[in-house]
mmCIF file of C-alpha atoms in Angstrom:
data_model
loop_
_atom_site.group_PDB
_atom_site.id
_atom_site.type_symbol
_atom_site.label_atom_id
_atom_site.label_comp_id
_atom_site.label_asym_id
_atom_site.label_seq_id
_atom_site.Cartn_x
_atom_site.Cartn_y
_atom_site.Cartn_z
ATOM 1 C CA MET A 1 56.862 -24.753 112.126
ATOM 2 C CA ILE A 2 53.735 -27.072 111.555
ATOM 3 C CA VAL A 3 52.478 -28.678 114.486
ATOM 4 C CA SER A 4 50.206 -31.922 113.746
ATOM 5 C CA LYS A 5 48.789 -34.691 115.531
ATOM 6 C CA LEU A 6 48.035 -32.491 118.563
ATOM 7 C CA ASN A 7 46.047 -34.182 121.064
ATOM 8 C CA LEU A 8 45.349 -34.357 124.980
ATOM 9 C CA SER A 9 45.969 -38.159 125.970
ATOM 10 C CA ALA A 10 43.629 -39.903 128.381
ATOM 11 C CA ASP A 11 46.365 -39.288 131.262
ATOM 12 C CA GLY A 12 46.478 -35.622 130.733
ATOM 13 C CA LEU A 13 49.395 -35.153 128.423
ATOM 14 C CA ILE A 14 49.505 -32.829 125.549
ATOM 15 C CA GLU A 15 51.116 -34.745 122.397
ATOM 16 C CA ALA A 16 52.295 -33.225 119.063
ATOM 17 C CA LEU A 17 54.338 -33.834 116.035
ATOM 18 C CA VAL A 18 56.403 -30.819 115.043
ATOM 19 C CA CYS A 19 57.657 -30.356 111.608
ATOM 20 C CA PRO A 20 59.922 -27.705 110.396
ATOM 21 C CA GLN A 21 59.239 -25.669 106.973
ATOM 22 C CA PRO A 22 61.739 -24.431 104.476
ATOM 23 C CA GLU A 23 61.611 -20.978 105.959
ATOM 24 C CA ASP A 24 62.574 -22.201 109.341
ATOM 25 C CA GLN A 25 66.357 -22.079 108.852
ATOM 26 C CA GLN A 26 68.375 -24.335 111.076
ATOM 27 C CA PRO A 27 65.712 -24.578 113.950
ATOM 28 C CA VAL A 28 66.838 -25.662 117.515
ATOM 29 C CA VAL A 29 64.857 -27.760 119.949
ATOM 30 C CA GLU A 30 63.631 -24.409 121.725
ATOM 31 C CA ASP A 31 61.855 -23.610 118.492
ATOM 32 C CA TYR A 32 60.143 -26.814 118.232
ATOM 33 C CA LEU A 33 59.027 -26.442 121.822
ATOM 34 C CA ASN A 34 57.884 -22.972 121.438
ATOM 35 C CA ALA A 35 55.725 -24.060 118.372
ATOM 36 C CA LEU A 36 54.228 -26.789 120.533
ATOM 37 C CA ASP A 37 53.445 -24.317 123.245
ATOM 38 C CA CYS A 38 51.780 -21.660 120.975
ATOM 39 C CA ALA A 39 49.649 -24.641 119.151
ATOM 40 C CA ALA A 40 48.663 -26.047 122.432
ATOM 41 C CA ARG A 41 47.467 -22.806 123.878
ATOM 42 C CA GLN A 42 45.689 -22.145 120.585
ATOM 43 C CA ALA A 43 43.699 -25.376 120.882
ATOM 44 C CA GLY A 44 42.515 -24.326 124.401
ATOM 45 C CA TYR A 45 45.055 -26.408 126.416
ATOM 46 C CA HIS A 46 47.252 -25.283 129.179
ATOM 47 C CA PRO A 47 50.863 -26.397 128.894
ATOM 48 C CA ALA A 48 52.700 -26.734 132.286
ATOM 49 C CA GLY A 49 56.170 -28.059 133.256
ATOM 50 C CA ARG A 50 58.921 -29.012 130.947
ATOM 51 C CA ALA A 51 58.373 -30.807 127.616
ATOM 52 C CA VAL A 52 60.128 -33.924 126.518
ATOM 53 C CA TRP A 53 60.879 -34.572 122.961
ATOM 54 C CA ARG A 54 62.271 -37.428 120.612
ATOM 55 C CA ALA A 55 63.083 -37.453 116.897
ATOM 56 C CA GLY A 56 60.257 -38.385 114.802
ATOM 57 C CA GLN A 57 60.301 -40.997 111.984
ATOM 58 C CA GLN A 58 60.480 -38.313 109.451
ATOM 59 C CA PRO A 59 64.097 -36.542 109.243
ATOM 60 C CA GLY A 60 63.990 -33.030 111.012
ATOM 61 C CA THR A 61 60.725 -33.798 113.133
ATOM 62 C CA LEU A 62 60.211 -33.933 116.728
ATOM 63 C CA GLU A 63 57.520 -35.804 118.824
ATOM 64 C CA CYS A 64 56.946 -33.400 121.859
ATOM 65 C CA THR A 65 54.918 -33.993 124.790
ATOM 66 C CA VAL A 66 54.248 -31.663 128.043
ATOM 67 C CA ALA A 67 51.762 -32.107 130.912
ATOM 68 C CA GLN A 68 48.236 -30.298 130.761
ATOM 69 C CA LEU A 69 47.689 -28.293 133.760
ATOM 70 C CA PRO A 70 45.417 -30.136 135.908
ATOM 71 C CA ASP A 71 42.293 -28.950 137.496
ATOM 72 C CA ALA A 72 42.560 -27.120 140.895
ATOM 73 C CA VAL A 73 40.410 -26.186 143.826
ATOM 74 C CA LEU A 74 41.730 -22.698 144.868
ATOM 75 C CA SER A 75 41.718 -21.400 148.144
ATOM 76 C CA ASP A 76 41.301 -17.661 148.849
ATOM 77 C CA TYR A 77 44.394 -16.548 147.339
ATOM 78 C CA ARG A 78 43.244 -12.913 147.596
ATOM 79 C CA GLY A 79 42.952 -13.303 151.410
ATOM 80 C CA VAL A 80 46.465 -14.334 152.632
ATOM 81 C CA VAL A 81 47.299 -13.064 156.154
ATOM 82 C CA MET A 82 50.835 -12.754 157.167
ATOM 83 C CA TYR A 83 51.907 -11.819 160.836
ATOM 84 C CA ASN A 84 55.537 -10.740 160.334
ATOM 85 C CA LEU A 85 57.572 -9.283 157.716
ATOM 86 C CA SER A 86 61.413 -9.876 156.958
ATOM 87 C CA ALA A 87 63.837 -7.447 155.524
ATOM 88 C CA SER A 88 63.259 -8.406 151.853
ATOM 89 C CA SER A 89 60.216 -7.953 150.110
ATOM 90 C CA GLN A 90 61.034 -10.531 147.555
ATOM 91 C CA VAL A 91 61.083 -12.938 150.314
ATOM 92 C CA ASP A 92 57.849 -11.933 151.876
ATOM 93 C CA ALA A 93 56.097 -12.069 148.490
ATOM 94 C CA ARG A 94 57.314 -15.682 147.859
ATOM 95 C CA ARG A 95 56.299 -16.552 151.482
ATOM 96 C CA ALA A 96 52.706 -15.306 150.545
ATOM 97 C CA ALA A 97 52.501 -17.120 147.391
ATOM 98 C CA GLU A 98 53.724 -20.320 149.086
ATOM 99 C CA GLN A 99 51.097 -19.935 151.461
ATOM 100 C CA ALA A 100 48.317 -19.442 148.958
ATOM 101 C CA ALA A 101 49.715 -22.416 146.956
ATOM 102 C CA GLN A 102 49.465 -24.629 150.195
ATOM 103 C CA GLY A 103 45.751 -24.162 150.011
ATOM 104 C CA CYS A 104 45.525 -25.133 146.252
ATOM 105 C CA VAL A 105 44.386 -28.772 145.719
ATOM 106 C CA LEU A 106 45.686 -30.208 142.617
ATOM 107 C CA GLU A 107 47.019 -33.564 141.401
ATOM 108 C CA LEU A 108 50.661 -32.962 140.162
ATOM 109 C CA PRO A 109 51.377 -34.976 137.015
ATOM 110 C CA GLU A 110 54.105 -37.513 137.645
ATOM 111 C CA PHE A 111 55.383 -36.804 134.031
ATOM 112 C CA ALA A 112 56.057 -33.459 134.941
ATOM 113 C CA VAL A 113 58.002 -34.284 137.953
ATOM 114 C CA GLU A 114 60.252 -36.676 136.161
ATOM 115 C CA ALA A 115 60.726 -34.256 133.292
ATOM 116 C CA GLU A 116 61.849 -31.528 135.732
ATOM 117 C CA ALA A 117 64.022 -33.832 137.787
ATOM 118 C CA ASP A 118 65.702 -35.217 134.556
ATOM 119 C CA PHE A 119 66.205 -31.744 133.349
ATOM 120 C CA GLN A 120 67.857 -30.774 136.554
ATOM 121 C CA TRP A 121 69.983 -33.963 136.491
ATOM 122 C CA GLN A 122 71.298 -33.006 132.955
ATOM 123 C CA GLN A 123 71.943 -29.329 134.247
ATOM 124 C CA LEU A 124 74.084 -30.874 137.137
ATOM 125 C CA HIS A 125 76.172 -33.027 134.616
ATOM 126 C CA ARG A 126 76.954 -29.954 132.463
ATOM 127 C CA ARG A 127 78.087 -27.961 135.408
ATOM 128 C CA LEU A 128 80.342 -30.705 136.651
ATOM 129 C CA GLU A 129 81.742 -31.161 133.174
ATOM 130 C CA LYS A 130 82.805 -27.442 133.073
ATOM 131 C CA SER A 131 84.191 -27.803 136.440
ATOM 132 C CA HIS A 132 86.152 -31.004 135.523
ATOM 133 C CA ILE A 133 84.514 -32.948 138.321
ATOM 134 C CA THR A 134 83.059 -36.306 137.876
ATOM 135 C CA LEU A 135 79.666 -37.467 139.201
ATOM 136 C CA GLN A 136 81.363 -40.064 141.125
ATOM 137 C CA GLN A 137 83.511 -37.580 142.879
ATOM 138 C CA HIS A 138 80.533 -35.260 143.537
ATOM 139 C CA LEU A 139 78.523 -37.912 145.073
ATOM 140 C CA ALA A 140 81.641 -38.978 147.340
ATOM 141 C CA ARG A 141 81.960 -35.534 148.725
ATOM 142 C CA LEU A 142 78.163 -35.134 149.559
ATOM 143 C CA HIS A 143 78.540 -38.900 151.212
ATOM 144 C CA THR A 144 75.608 -40.181 148.945
ATOM 145 C CA THR A 145 74.692 -42.460 146.134
ATOM 146 C CA GLN A 146 73.385 -41.874 142.722
ATOM 147 C CA GLN A 147 70.062 -43.009 143.442
ATOM 148 C CA LEU A 148 69.582 -41.217 146.838
ATOM 149 C CA PHE A 149 70.821 -37.878 145.140
ATOM 150 C CA TYR A 150 68.364 -38.332 142.392
ATOM 151 C CA GLU A 151 65.493 -39.040 144.788
ATOM 152 C CA LYS A 152 66.436 -35.952 146.656
ATOM 153 C CA LEU A 153 66.585 -34.075 143.286
ATOM 154 C CA ARG A 154 62.958 -35.397 142.422
ATOM 155 C CA GLY A 155 61.802 -34.159 145.809
ATOM 156 C CA TYR A 156 63.001 -30.724 145.156
ATOM 157 C CA ALA A 157 61.482 -30.916 141.673
ATOM 158 C CA ARG A 158 58.110 -31.824 143.109
ATOM 159 C CA GLN A 159 58.246 -28.823 145.553
ATOM 160 C CA ASP A 160 59.105 -26.391 142.948
ATOM 161 C CA LEU A 161 56.387 -27.601 140.587
ATOM 162 C CA GLN A 162 53.712 -27.670 143.160
ATOM 163 C CA LEU A 163 54.223 -24.044 143.717
ATOM 164 C CA ARG A 164 54.421 -23.256 139.911
ATOM 165 C CA PHE A 165 51.358 -25.262 139.147
ATOM 166 C CA ALA A 166 49.198 -23.654 141.796
ATOM 167 C CA LEU A 167 50.197 -20.256 140.665
ATOM 168 C CA LEU A 168 49.581 -21.356 136.822
ATOM 169 C CA ALA A 169 46.353 -22.286 138.117
ATOM 170 C CA ILE A 170 45.526 -19.083 139.671
ATOM 171 C CA ALA A 171 46.814 -17.222 136.556
ATOM 172 C CA ARG A 172 44.215 -19.490 134.502
ATOM 173 C CA ALA A 173 41.445 -18.531 136.970
ATOM 174 C CA GLU A 174 42.167 -14.953 136.499
ATOM 175 C CA GLY A 175 42.511 -15.113 132.756
ATOM 176 C CA PHE A 176 46.109 -13.874 132.801
ATOM 177 C CA ALA A 177 48.115 -13.936 129.470
ATOM 178 C CA VAL A 178 51.788 -12.906 128.419
ATOM 179 C CA GLU A 179 52.090 -10.181 125.843
ATOM 180 C CA ASP A 180 54.563 -10.799 122.982
ATOM 181 C CA GLU A 181 56.451 -7.875 124.225
ATOM 182 C CA ALA A 182 56.865 -9.182 127.740
ATOM 183 C CA LEU A 183 58.024 -12.421 126.550
ATOM 184 C CA ALA A 184 60.527 -10.844 123.873
ATOM 185 C CA ALA A 185 62.039 -8.729 126.791
ATOM 186 C CA ALA A 186 62.430 -11.888 128.865
ATOM 187 C CA VAL A 187 64.164 -13.651 126.090
ATOM 188 C CA LYS A 188 66.608 -10.717 125.870
ATOM 189 C CA GLN A 189 67.326 -10.819 129.393
ATOM 190 C CA ALA A 190 68.005 -14.449 129.440
ATOM 191 C CA GLN A 191 70.363 -13.896 126.495
ATOM 192 C CA ALA A 192 72.005 -11.218 128.541
ATOM 193 C CA HIS A 193 72.669 -13.641 131.226
ATOM 194 C CA HIS A 194 74.383 -16.046 128.634
ATOM 195 C CA ILE A 195 71.494 -18.249 127.883
ATOM 196 C CA LEU A 196 71.973 -18.290 124.111
ATOM 197 C CA ARG A 197 68.690 -20.254 123.452
ATOM 198 C CA PRO A 198 66.089 -19.456 126.006
ATOM 199 C CA ASP A 199 63.255 -21.958 126.286
ATOM 200 C CA ARG A 200 60.169 -19.454 125.533
ATOM 201 C CA MET A 201 57.592 -22.136 126.946
ATOM 202 C CA GLN A 202 59.460 -22.085 130.330
ATOM 203 C CA LEU A 203 59.701 -18.215 130.206
ATOM 204 C CA ARG A 204 56.102 -17.806 129.415
ATOM 205 C CA GLN A 205 55.117 -20.117 132.260
ATOM 206 C CA GLN A 206 57.394 -18.196 134.699
ATOM 207 C CA LEU A 207 55.695 -14.587 133.589
ATOM 208 C CA LEU A 208 52.352 -16.134 134.164
ATOM 209 C CA ALA A 209 53.359 -17.592 137.628
ATOM 210 C CA GLN A 210 54.787 -13.980 138.454
ATOM 211 C CA LYS A 211 51.646 -12.351 137.656
ATOM 212 C CA ALA A 212 49.864 -14.740 140.029
ATOM 213 C CA ALA A 213 52.342 -14.126 142.727
ATOM 214 C CA ASP A 214 52.169 -10.325 142.212
ATOM 215 C CA LEU A 215 48.349 -10.566 142.712
ATOM 216 C CA ILE A 216 48.760 -12.739 145.668
ATOM 217 C CA TRP A 217 51.304 -10.126 147.327
ATOM 218 C CA GLN A 218 49.301 -7.172 146.414
ATOM 219 C CA ASN A 219 46.073 -8.618 148.289
ATOM 220 C CA THR A 220 48.086 -10.077 151.064
ATOM 221 C CA THR A 221 47.106 -8.478 154.657
ATOM 222 C CA VAL A 222 49.937 -8.009 157.082
ATOM 223 C CA GLN A 223 49.126 -8.013 160.700
ATOM 224 C CA PRO A 224 51.225 -7.508 163.988
ATOM 225 C CA LEU A 225 52.122 -10.615 166.014
ATOM 226 C CA PRO A 226 49.587 -11.440 168.456
ATOM 227 C CA ASP A 227 50.230 -10.758 171.871
ATOM 228 C CA GLU A 228 49.149 -14.019 173.532
ATOM 229 C CA GLY A 229 51.793 -15.839 175.593
ATOM 230 C CA MET A 230 54.119 -12.631 175.631
ATOM 231 C CA PRO A 231 55.519 -11.813 179.255
ATOM 232 C CA GLU A 232 54.279 -8.827 180.809
#
């Protein structure tokens, strides 16, 4: 793959034209997006969120766009304090990550929110088709409209991305990177779960976010609940 016209726009979007080469036999969209991800990182950019694409003017080329991770003001993510634990360490680790992310100040790109919401919308359509359920039947069962449902979906996308971008900002501050071996293992794991064409850009972000979450959890202090207000 050759990535050309790679640039960072004034509104914080990484844009590029991705062209396959003769040795790239029957590339799929995920291959183009991975090429964009690699080229952007080599150029010193930090892709974050999902990429969108459209066919280029020349056959076989794709014009791809992804958000640049915005600058962030980070809180003391090594100083999270929790006062009680649940029965699940995974739940507690996520709570610690969410608590650290709440102290992270960043401006979430609307492009990333729309791209994530659109992806989730497309995934919903695929699931409904496999279940032989129309969108209208699904909305009627939920007693909602298409517009209201999409706005709710968009809200969920914003919440998820707020956490992911905060963790990616922490990973950037820590200088974390994803080794090729770790990414290859994540691809195999995704394929084992019947995802035939894993999006390596997304997997890399997930691995980086997990590294940041692990760091937060390793440095979280757990204290007993305060006794104020407890009956004698």
